[in-house]
PDB file of C-alpha atoms in Angstrom:
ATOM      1  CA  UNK T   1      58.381   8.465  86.312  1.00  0.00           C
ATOM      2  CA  UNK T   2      59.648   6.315  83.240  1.00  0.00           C
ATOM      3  CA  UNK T   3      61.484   2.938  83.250  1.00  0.00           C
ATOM      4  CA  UNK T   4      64.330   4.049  81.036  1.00  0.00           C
ATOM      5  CA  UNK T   5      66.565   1.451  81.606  1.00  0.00           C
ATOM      6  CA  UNK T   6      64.877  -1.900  82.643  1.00  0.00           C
ATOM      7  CA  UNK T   7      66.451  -5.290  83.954  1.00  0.00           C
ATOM      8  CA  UNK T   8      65.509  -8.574  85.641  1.00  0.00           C
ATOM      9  CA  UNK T   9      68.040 -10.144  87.850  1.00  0.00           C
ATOM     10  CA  UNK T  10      66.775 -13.707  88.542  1.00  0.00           C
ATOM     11  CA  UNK T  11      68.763 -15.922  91.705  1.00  0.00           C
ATOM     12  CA  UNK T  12      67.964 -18.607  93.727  1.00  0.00           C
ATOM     13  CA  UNK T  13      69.146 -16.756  97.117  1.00  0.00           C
ATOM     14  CA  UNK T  14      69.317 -13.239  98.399  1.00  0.00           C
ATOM     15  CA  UNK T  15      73.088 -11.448  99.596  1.00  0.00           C
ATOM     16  CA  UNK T  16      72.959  -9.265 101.967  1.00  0.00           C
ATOM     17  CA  UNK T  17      73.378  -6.801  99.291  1.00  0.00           C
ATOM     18  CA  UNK T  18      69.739  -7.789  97.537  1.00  0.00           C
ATOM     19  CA  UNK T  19      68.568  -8.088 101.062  1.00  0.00           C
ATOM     20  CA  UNK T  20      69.257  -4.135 101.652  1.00  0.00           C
ATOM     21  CA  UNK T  21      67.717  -3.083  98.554  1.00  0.00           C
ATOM     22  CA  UNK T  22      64.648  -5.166  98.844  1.00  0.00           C
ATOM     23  CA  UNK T  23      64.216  -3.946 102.638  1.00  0.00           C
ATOM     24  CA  UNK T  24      64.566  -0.231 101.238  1.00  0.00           C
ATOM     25  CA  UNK T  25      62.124  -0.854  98.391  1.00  0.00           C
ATOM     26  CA  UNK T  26      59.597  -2.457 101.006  1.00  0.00           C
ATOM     27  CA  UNK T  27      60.396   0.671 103.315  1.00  0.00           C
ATOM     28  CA  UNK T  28      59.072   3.050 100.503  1.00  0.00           C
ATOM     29  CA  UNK T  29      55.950   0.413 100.169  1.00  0.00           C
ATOM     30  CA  UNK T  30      55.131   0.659 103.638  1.00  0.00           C
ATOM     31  CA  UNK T  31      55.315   4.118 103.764  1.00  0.00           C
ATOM     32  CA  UNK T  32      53.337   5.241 100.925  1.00  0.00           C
ATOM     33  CA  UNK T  33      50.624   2.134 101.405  1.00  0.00           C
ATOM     34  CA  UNK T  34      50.539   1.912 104.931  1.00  0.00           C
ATOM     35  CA  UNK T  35      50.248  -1.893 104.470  1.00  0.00           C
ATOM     36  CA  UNK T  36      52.463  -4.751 105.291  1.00  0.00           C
ATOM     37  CA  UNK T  37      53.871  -6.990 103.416  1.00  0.00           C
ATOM     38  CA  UNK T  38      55.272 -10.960 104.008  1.00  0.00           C
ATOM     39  CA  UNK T  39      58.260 -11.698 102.681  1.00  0.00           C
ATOM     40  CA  UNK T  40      60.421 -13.831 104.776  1.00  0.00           C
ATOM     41  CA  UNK T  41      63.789 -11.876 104.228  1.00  0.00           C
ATOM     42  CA  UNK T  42      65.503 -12.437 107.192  1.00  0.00           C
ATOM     43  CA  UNK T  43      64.339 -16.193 106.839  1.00  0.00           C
ATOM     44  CA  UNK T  44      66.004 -15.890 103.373  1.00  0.00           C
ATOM     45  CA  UNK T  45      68.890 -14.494 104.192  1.00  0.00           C
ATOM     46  CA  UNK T  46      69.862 -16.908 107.251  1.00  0.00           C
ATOM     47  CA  UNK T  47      70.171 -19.572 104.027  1.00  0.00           C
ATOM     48  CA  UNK T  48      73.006 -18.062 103.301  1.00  0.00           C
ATOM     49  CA  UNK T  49      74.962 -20.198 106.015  1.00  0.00           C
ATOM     50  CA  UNK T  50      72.846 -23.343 105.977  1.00  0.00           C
ATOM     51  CA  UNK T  51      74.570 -26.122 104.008  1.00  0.00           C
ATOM     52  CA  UNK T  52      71.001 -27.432 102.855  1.00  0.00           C
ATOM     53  CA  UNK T  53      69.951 -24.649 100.720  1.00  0.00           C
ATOM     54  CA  UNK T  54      68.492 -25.502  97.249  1.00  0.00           C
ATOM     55  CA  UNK T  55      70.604 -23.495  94.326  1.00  0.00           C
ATOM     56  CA  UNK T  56      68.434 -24.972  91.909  1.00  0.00           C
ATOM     57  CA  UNK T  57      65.123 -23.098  91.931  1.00  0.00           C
ATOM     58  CA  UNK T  58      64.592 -19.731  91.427  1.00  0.00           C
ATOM     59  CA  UNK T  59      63.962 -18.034  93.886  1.00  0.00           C
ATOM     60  CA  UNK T  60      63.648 -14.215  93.992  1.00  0.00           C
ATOM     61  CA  UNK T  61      62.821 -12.287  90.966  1.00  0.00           C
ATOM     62  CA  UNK T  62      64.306  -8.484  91.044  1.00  0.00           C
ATOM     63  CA  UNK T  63      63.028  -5.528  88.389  1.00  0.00           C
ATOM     64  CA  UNK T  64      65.438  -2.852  88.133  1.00  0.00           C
ATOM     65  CA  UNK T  65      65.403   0.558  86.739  1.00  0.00           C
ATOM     66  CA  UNK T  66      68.777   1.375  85.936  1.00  0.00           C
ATOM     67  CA  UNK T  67      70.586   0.557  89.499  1.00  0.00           C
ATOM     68  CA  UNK T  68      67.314   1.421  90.996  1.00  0.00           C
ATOM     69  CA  UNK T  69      65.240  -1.488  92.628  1.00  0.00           C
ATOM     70  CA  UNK T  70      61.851  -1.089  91.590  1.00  0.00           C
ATOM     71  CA  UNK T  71      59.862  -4.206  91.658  1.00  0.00           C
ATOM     72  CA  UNK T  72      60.508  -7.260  93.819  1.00  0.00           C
ATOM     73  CA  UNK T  73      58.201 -10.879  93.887  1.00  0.00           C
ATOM     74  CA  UNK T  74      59.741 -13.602  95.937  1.00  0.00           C
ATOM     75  CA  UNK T  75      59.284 -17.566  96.499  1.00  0.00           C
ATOM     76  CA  UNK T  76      58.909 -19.546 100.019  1.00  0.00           C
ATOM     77  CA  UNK T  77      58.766 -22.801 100.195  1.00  0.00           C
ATOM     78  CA  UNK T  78      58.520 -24.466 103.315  1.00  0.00           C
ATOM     79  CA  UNK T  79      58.651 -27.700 102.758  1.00  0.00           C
ATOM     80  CA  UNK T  80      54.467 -29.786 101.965  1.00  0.00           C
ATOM     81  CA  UNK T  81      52.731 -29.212  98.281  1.00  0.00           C
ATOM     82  CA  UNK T  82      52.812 -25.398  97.967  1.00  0.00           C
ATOM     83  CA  UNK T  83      54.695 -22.631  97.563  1.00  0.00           C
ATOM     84  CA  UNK T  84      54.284 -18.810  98.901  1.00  0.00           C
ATOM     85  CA  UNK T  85      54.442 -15.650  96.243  1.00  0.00           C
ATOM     86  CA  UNK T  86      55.020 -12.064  98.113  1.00  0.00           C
ATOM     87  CA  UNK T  87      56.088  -8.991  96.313  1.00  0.00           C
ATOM     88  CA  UNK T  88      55.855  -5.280  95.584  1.00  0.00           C
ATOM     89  CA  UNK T  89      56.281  -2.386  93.252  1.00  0.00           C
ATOM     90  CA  UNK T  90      57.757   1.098  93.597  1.00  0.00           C
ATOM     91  CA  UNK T  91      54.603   3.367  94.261  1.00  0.00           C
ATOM     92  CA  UNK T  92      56.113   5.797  91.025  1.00  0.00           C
ATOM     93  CA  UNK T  93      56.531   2.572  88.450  1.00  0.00           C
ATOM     94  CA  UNK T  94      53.034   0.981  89.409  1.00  0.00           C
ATOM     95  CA  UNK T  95      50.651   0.399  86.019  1.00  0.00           C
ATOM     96  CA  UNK T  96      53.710   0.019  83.959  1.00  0.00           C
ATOM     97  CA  UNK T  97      53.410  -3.560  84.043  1.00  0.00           C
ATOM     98  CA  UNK T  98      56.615  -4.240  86.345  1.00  0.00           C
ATOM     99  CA  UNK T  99      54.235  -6.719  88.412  1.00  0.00           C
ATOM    100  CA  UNK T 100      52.729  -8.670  85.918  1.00  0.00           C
ATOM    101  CA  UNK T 101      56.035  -9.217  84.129  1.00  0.00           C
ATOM    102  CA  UNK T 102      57.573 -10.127  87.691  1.00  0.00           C
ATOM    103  CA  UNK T 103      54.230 -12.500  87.979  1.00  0.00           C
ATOM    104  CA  UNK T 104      54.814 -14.483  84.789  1.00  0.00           C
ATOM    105  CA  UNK T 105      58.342 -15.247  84.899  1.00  0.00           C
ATOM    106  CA  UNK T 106      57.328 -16.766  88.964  1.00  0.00           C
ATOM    107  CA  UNK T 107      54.698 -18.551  87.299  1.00  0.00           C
ATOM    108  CA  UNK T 108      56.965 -19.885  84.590  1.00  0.00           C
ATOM    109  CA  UNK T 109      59.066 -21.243  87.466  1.00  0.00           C
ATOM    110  CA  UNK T 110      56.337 -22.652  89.751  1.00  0.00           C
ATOM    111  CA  UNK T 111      55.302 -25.098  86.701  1.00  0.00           C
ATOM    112  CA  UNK T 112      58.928 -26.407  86.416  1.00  0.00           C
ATOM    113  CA  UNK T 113      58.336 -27.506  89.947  1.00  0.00           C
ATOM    114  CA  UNK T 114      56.931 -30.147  92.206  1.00  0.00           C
ATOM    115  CA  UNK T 115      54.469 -27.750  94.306  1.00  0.00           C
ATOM    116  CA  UNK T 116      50.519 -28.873  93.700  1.00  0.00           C
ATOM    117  CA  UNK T 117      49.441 -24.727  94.259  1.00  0.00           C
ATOM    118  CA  UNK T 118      51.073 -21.459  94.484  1.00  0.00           C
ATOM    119  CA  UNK T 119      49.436 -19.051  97.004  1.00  0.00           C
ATOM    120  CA  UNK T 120      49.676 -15.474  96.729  1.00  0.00           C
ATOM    121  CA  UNK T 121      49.885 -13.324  99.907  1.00  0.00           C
ATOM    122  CA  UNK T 122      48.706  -9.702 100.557  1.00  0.00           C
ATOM    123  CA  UNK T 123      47.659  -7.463 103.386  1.00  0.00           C
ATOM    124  CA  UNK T 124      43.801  -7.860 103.661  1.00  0.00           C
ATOM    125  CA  UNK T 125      43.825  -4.090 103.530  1.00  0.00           C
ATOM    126  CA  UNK T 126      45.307  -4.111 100.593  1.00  0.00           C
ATOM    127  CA  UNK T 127      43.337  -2.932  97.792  1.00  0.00           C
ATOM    128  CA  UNK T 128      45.375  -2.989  94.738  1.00  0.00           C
ATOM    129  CA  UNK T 129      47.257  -6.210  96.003  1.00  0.00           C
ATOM    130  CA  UNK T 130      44.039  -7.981  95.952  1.00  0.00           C
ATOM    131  CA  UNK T 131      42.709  -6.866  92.966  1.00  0.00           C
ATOM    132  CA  UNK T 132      45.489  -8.463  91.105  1.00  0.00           C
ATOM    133  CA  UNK T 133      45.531 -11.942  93.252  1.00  0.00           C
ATOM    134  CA  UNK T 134      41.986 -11.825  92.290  1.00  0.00           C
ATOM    135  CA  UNK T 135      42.727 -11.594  88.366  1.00  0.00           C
ATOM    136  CA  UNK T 136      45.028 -14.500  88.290  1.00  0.00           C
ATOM    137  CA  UNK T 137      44.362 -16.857  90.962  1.00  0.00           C
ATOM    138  CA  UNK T 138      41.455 -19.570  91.443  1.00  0.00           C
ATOM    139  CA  UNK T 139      40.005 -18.785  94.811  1.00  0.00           C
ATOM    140  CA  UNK T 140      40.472 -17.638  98.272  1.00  0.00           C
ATOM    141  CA  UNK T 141      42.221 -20.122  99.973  1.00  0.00           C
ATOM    142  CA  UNK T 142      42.459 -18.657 104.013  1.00  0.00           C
ATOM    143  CA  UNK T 143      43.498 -15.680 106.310  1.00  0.00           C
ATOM    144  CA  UNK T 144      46.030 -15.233 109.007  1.00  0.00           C
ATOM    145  CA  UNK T 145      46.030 -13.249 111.572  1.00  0.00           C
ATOM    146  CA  UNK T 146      49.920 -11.818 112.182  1.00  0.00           C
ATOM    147  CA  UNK T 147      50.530 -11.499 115.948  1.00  0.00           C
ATOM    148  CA  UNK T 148      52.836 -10.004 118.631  1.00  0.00           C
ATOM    149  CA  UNK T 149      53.101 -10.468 122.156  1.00  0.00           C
ATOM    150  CA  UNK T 150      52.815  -7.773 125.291  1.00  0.00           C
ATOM    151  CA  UNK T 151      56.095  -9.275 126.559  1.00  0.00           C
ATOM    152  CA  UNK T 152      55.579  -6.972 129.504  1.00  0.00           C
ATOM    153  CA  UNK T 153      51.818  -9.296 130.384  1.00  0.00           C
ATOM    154  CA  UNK T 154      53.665 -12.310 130.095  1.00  0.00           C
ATOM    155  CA  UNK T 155      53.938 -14.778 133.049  1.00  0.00           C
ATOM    156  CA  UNK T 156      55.690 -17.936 133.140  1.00  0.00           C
ATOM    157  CA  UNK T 157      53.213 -20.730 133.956  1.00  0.00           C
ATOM    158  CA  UNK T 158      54.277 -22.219 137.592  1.00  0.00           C
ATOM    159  CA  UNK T 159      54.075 -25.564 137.186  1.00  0.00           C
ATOM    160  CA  UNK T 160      54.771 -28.004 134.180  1.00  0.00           C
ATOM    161  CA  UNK T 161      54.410 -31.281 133.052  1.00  0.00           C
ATOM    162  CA  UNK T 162      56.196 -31.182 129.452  1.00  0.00           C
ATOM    163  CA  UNK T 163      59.592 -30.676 128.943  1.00  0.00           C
ATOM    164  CA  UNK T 164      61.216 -29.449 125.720  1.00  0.00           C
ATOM    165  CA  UNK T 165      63.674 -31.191 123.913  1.00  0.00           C
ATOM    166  CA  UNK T 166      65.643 -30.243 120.608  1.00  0.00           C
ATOM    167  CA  UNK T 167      65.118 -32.844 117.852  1.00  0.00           C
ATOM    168  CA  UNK T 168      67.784 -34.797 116.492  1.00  0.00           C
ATOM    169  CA  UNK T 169      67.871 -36.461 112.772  1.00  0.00           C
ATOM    170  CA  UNK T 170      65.883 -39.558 114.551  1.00  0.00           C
ATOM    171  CA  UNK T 171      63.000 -37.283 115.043  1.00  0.00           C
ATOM    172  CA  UNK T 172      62.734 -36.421 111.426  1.00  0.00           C
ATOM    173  CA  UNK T 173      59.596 -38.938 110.457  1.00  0.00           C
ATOM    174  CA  UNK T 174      57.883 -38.039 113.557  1.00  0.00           C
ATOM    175  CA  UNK T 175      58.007 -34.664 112.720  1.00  0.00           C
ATOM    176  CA  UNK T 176      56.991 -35.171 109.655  1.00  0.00           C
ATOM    177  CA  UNK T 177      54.092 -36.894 110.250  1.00  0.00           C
ATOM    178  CA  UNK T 178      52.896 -34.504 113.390  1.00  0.00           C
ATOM    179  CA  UNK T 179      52.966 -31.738 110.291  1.00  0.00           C
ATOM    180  CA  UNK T 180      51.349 -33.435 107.920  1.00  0.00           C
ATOM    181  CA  UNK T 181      48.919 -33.602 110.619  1.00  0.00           C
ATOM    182  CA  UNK T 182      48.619 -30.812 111.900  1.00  0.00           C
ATOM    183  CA  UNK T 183      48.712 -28.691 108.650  1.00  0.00           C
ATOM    184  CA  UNK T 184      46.497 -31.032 106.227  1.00  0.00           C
ATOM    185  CA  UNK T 185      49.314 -31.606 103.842  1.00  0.00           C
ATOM    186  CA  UNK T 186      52.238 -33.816 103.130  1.00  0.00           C
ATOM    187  CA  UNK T 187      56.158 -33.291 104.096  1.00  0.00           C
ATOM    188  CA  UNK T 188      59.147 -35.650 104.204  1.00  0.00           C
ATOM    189  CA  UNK T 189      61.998 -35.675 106.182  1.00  0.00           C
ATOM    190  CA  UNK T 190      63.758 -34.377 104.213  1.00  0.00           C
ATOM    191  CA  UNK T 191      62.034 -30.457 105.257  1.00  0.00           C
ATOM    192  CA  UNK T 192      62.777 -31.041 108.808  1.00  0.00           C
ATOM    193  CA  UNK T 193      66.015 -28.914 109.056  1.00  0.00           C
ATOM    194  CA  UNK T 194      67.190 -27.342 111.979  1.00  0.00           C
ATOM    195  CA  UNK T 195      70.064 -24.626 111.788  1.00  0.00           C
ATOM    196  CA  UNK T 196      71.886 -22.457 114.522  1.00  0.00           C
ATOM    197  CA  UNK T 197      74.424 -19.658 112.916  1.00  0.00           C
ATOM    198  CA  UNK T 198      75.607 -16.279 113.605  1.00  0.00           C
ATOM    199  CA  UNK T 199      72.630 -14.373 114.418  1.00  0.00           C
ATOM    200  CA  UNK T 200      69.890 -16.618 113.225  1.00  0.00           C
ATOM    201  CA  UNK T 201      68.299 -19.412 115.011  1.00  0.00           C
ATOM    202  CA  UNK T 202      65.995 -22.267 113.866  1.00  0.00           C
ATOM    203  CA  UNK T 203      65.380 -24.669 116.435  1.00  0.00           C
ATOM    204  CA  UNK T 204      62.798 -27.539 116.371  1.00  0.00           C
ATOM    205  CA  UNK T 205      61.665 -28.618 119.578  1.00  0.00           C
ATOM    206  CA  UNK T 206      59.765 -32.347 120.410  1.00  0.00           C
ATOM    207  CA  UNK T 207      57.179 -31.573 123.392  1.00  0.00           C
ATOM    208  CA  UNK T 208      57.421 -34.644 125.990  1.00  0.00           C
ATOM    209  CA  UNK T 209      55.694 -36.290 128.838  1.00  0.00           C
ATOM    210  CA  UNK T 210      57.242 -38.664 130.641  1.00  0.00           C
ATOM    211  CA  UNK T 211      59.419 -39.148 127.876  1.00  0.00           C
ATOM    212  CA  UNK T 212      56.714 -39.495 125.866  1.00  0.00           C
ATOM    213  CA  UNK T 213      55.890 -37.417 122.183  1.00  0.00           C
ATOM    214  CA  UNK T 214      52.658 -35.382 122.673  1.00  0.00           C
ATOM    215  CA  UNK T 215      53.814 -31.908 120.604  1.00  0.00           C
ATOM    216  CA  UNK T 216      56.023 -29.999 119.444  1.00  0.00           C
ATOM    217  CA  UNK T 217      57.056 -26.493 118.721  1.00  0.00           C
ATOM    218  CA  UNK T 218      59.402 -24.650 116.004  1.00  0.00           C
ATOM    219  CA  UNK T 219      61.591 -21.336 117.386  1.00  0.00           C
ATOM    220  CA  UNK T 220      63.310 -18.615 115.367  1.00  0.00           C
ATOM    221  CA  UNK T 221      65.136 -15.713 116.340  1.00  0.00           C
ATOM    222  CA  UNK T 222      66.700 -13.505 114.263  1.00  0.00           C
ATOM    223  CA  UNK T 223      68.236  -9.604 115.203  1.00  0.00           C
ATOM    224  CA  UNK T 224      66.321 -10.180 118.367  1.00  0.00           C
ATOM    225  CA  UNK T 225      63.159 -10.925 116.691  1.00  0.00           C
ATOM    226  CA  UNK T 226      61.114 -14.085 117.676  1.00  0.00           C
ATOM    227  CA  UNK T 227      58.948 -16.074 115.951  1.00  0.00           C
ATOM    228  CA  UNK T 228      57.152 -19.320 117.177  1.00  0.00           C
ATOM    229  CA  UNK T 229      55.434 -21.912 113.999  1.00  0.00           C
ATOM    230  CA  UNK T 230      54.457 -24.977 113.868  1.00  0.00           C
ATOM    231  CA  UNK T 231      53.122 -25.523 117.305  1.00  0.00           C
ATOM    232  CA  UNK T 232      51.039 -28.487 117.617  1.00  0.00           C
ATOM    233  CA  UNK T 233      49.683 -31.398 120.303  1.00  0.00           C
ATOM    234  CA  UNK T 234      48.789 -34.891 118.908  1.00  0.00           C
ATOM    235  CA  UNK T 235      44.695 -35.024 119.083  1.00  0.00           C
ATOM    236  CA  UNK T 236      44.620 -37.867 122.036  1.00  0.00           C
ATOM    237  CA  UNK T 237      46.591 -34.974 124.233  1.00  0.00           C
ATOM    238  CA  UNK T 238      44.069 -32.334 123.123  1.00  0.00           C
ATOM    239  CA  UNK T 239      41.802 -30.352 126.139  1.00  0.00           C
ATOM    240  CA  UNK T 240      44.479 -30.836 128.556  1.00  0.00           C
ATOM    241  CA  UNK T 241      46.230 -27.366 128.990  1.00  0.00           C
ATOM    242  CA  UNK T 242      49.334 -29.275 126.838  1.00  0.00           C
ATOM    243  CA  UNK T 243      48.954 -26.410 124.488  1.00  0.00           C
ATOM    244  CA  UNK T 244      49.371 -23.181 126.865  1.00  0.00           C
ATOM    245  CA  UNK T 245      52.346 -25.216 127.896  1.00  0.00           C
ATOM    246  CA  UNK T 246      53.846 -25.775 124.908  1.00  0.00           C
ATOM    247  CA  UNK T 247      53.533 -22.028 123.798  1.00  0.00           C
ATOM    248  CA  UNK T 248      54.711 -20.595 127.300  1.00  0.00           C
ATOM    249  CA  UNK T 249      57.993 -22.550 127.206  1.00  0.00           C
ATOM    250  CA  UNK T 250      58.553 -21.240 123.546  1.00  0.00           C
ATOM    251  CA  UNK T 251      57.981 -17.877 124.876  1.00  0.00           C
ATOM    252  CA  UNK T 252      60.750 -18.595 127.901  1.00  0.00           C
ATOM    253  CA  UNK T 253      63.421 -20.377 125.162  1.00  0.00           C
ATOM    254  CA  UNK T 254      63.285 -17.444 122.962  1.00  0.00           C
ATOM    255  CA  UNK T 255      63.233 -14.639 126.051  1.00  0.00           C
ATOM    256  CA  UNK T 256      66.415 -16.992 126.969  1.00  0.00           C
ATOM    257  CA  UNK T 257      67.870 -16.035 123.874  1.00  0.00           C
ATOM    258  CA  UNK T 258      67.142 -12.294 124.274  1.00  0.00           C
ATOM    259  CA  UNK T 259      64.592 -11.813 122.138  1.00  0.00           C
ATOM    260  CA  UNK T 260      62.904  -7.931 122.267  1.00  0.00           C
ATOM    261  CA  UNK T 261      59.846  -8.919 120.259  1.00  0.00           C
ATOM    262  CA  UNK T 262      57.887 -12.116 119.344  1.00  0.00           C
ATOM    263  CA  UNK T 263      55.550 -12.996 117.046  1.00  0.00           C
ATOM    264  CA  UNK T 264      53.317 -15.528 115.445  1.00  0.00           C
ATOM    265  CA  UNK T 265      50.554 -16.366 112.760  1.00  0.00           C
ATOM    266  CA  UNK T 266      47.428 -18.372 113.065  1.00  0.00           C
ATOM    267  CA  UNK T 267      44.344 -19.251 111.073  1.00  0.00           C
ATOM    268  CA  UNK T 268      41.689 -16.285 111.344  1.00  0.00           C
ATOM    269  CA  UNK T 269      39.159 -19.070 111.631  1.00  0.00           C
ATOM    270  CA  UNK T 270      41.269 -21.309 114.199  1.00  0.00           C
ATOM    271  CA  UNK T 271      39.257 -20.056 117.457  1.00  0.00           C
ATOM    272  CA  UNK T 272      40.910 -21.884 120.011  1.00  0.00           C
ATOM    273  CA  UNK T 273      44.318 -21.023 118.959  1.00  0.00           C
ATOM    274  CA  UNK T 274      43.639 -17.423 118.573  1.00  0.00           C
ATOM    275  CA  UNK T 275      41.805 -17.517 122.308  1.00  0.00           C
ATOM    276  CA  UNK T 276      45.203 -19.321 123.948  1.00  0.00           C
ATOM    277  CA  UNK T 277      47.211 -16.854 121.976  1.00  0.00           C
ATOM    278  CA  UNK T 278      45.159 -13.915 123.191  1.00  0.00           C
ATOM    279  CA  UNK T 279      44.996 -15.180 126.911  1.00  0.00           C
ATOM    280  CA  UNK T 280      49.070 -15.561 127.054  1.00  0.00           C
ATOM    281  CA  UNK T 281      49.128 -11.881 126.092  1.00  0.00           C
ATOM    282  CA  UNK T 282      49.393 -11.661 121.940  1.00  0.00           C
ATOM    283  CA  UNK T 283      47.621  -9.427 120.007  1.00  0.00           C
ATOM    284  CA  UNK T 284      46.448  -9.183 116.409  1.00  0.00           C
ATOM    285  CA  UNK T 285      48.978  -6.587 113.942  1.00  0.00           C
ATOM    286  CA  UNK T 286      47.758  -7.423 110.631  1.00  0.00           C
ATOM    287  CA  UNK T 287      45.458  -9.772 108.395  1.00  0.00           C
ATOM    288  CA  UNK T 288      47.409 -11.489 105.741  1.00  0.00           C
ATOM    289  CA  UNK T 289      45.226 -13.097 102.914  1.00  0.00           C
ATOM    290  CA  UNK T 290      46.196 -16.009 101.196  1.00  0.00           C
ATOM    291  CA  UNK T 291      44.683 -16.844  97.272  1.00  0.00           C
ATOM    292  CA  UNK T 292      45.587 -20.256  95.539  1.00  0.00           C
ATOM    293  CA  UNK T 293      46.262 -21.264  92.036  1.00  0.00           C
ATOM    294  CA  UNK T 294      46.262 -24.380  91.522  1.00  0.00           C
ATOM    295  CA  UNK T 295      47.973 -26.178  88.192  1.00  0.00           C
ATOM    296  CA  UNK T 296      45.452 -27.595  85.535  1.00  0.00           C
ATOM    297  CA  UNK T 297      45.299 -31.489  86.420  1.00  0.00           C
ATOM    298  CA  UNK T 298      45.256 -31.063  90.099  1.00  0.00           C
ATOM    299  CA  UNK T 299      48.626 -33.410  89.737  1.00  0.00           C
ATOM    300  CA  UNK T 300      52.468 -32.021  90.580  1.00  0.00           C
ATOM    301  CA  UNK T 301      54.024 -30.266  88.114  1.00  0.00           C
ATOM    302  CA  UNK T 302      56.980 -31.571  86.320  1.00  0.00           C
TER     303      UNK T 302
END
C-alpha cells in the first residue's frame, strides 16, 4: 500500500481523540505481530486533568496517511535522567521509512532536553523491533519481566506490622531520595506528584512502622486496571518479610478500589523480587527489552 498523502502531527499530550486512534493502530499491531507493545496511554491520557503537566516538550509524534494513522513513537518520562521511546508502524506501510522518520524527529527532541539517555523499548520477541533498536542505540541496557496477578490465589496476609499512609507534599524529599535509591538514579521533588481524577488514580503511599519510614509503594488504577511501581524497603529493613507486606496491602488498596486486573514490572535479573512476586500469586505475560543511547559527552543535554 502507498503513502499518498503523508503528515506528522507533533503535541506534547494525547486527546482522547489521538488516544483512540493510537489504541486502534496498536490493535492492528498486536494482531498481525502477536507482540506487545509499552506505551503508557492510559498513563498519558490521565494528564489530561492533572494541573502539573509539562506543555513544553514534545511528546508524541503521529505519521498519518491521509486521515489514516499509520505510524506512532511516543515519549515517557518519569521523572530521574532518562526518558522512554515506544512506538509502532502499520504492518502495510512498514519499509517505507515511516519509523525512522518518526525516530529522528524523537531524537531531535531528546537532545533539546535535560535526560542523560533515551531507552528504547520492545517486546523481546520482537524481531524487527529489535533489529532497529539495535541499529541506532549503544547497548543493551536491561529486561523486564511484565506481570499479572491470579487475583483468584490471592490471600490477604493475617497479620501486619506496617501501615500505609498517603504522602503529603512534606514527604516529597523522602521520596525522592528512597527512589534515587532504590532505582540507581537521581529525582527531585519536584517528580513526586500524586493525582486522583475521574477514572484515574495515582496514589503514592509511605510504608510505616511505628510511625516510622521503612518503604513505600506507588498505586494506579485506571478503567479497572491496576498497576503497582515503585515498591521499595530502605536496606536496614531488608530480610524481614517488610516487602510481602508492602506488596499485599497494595494488592488490598487497589482490590478496594475495584480493580479486575493488576499488574506490575520487575527487573528479569532482580531474583528476589520476581520470587515474592511469584509466591503472592503473579505471573510473567511478556519480556520487555530496554536499549540505551546515551548523548556524546555523557553530560545532560541542553
Amino acid at each position: 500500500m502507498n503513502i499518498i498523502n503523508p503528515s506528522i502531527k507533533l503535541k506534547s499530550i494525547i486527546d482522547r481523540n489521538d488516544y483512540e486512534k493510537i489504541k486502534y493502530l496498536e490493535n492492528i499491531c498486536h494482531e498481525h505481530d502477536k507482540t506487545s507493545l509499552k506505551l503508557e496511554l492510559d498513563y498519558k491520557l490521565s494528564n489530561l486533568k492533572s494541573p502539573e503537566t509539562n506543555l513544553v516538550n514534545i511528546n508524541e509524534f503521529m505519521y498519518f496517511n491521509n486521515d489514516e494513522l499509520i505510524g506512532y513513537l511516543g515519549i515517557c518520562d518519569f521523572g530521574g535522567d532518562e526518558i522512554e521511546v515506544n512506538g509502532m508502524v502499520h504492518p502495510q506501510y512498514r519499509r517505507m521509512g515511516v519509523f525512522k522518520r518518526l525516530f529522528s524527529l524523537v531524537r531531535d527532541e531528546w537532545q533539546k532536553r535535560k535526560s542523560v539517555s533515551m531507552l528504547l523499548i520492545s517486546d523481546h520477541q520482537s524481531t524487527s523491533g529489535i533489529e532497529f533498536i539495535k541499529s541506532v542505540c549503544d547497548g543493551y541496557a536491561h529486561s523486564e519481566y511484565d506481570m499479572i496477578l491470579n487475583i483468584e490465589s490471592f490471600q490477604k496476609l493475617q497479620s501486619k506490622t506496617l501501615k500505609l499512609r498517603k504522602i503529603t507534599k512534606d514527604d516529597a524529599s523522602e521520596i525522592a531520595r528512597q527512589n534515587s535509591m532504590y532505582f540507581n538514579m537521581e529525582f527531585s521533588e519536584e517528580d513526586n506528584i500524586e493525582t486522583e481524577g475521574g477514572s484515574y488514580k495515582n496514589i503514592t503511599y509511605m510504608a510505616e512502622k511505628e510511625h516510622e519510614a521503612i518503604g513505600k509503594v506507588r498505586i494506579e488504577i485506571n478503567n479497572k486496571q491496576g498497576g503497582i511501581y515503585g515498591l521499595g524497603v530502605l536496606p536496614e529493613y531488608r530480610g524481614l518479610g517488610y516487602g510481602r507486606q508492602i506488596l499485599s496491602m497494595a494488592i488490598e488498596e487497589l482490590l478496594k478500589n475495584n480493580a479486575e486486573s493488576i499488574f506490575l514490572q520487575v527487573l528479569t535479573n532482580n531474583k528476589n523480587a520476581l520470587n515474592l512476586y511469584k509466591s503472592c500469586g503473579f505471573s510473567e505475560r511478556y519480556t520487555m527489552d530496554y536499549y540505551i543511547i546515551r548523548n556524546d559527552n555523557g553530560e545532560n543535554n541542553g
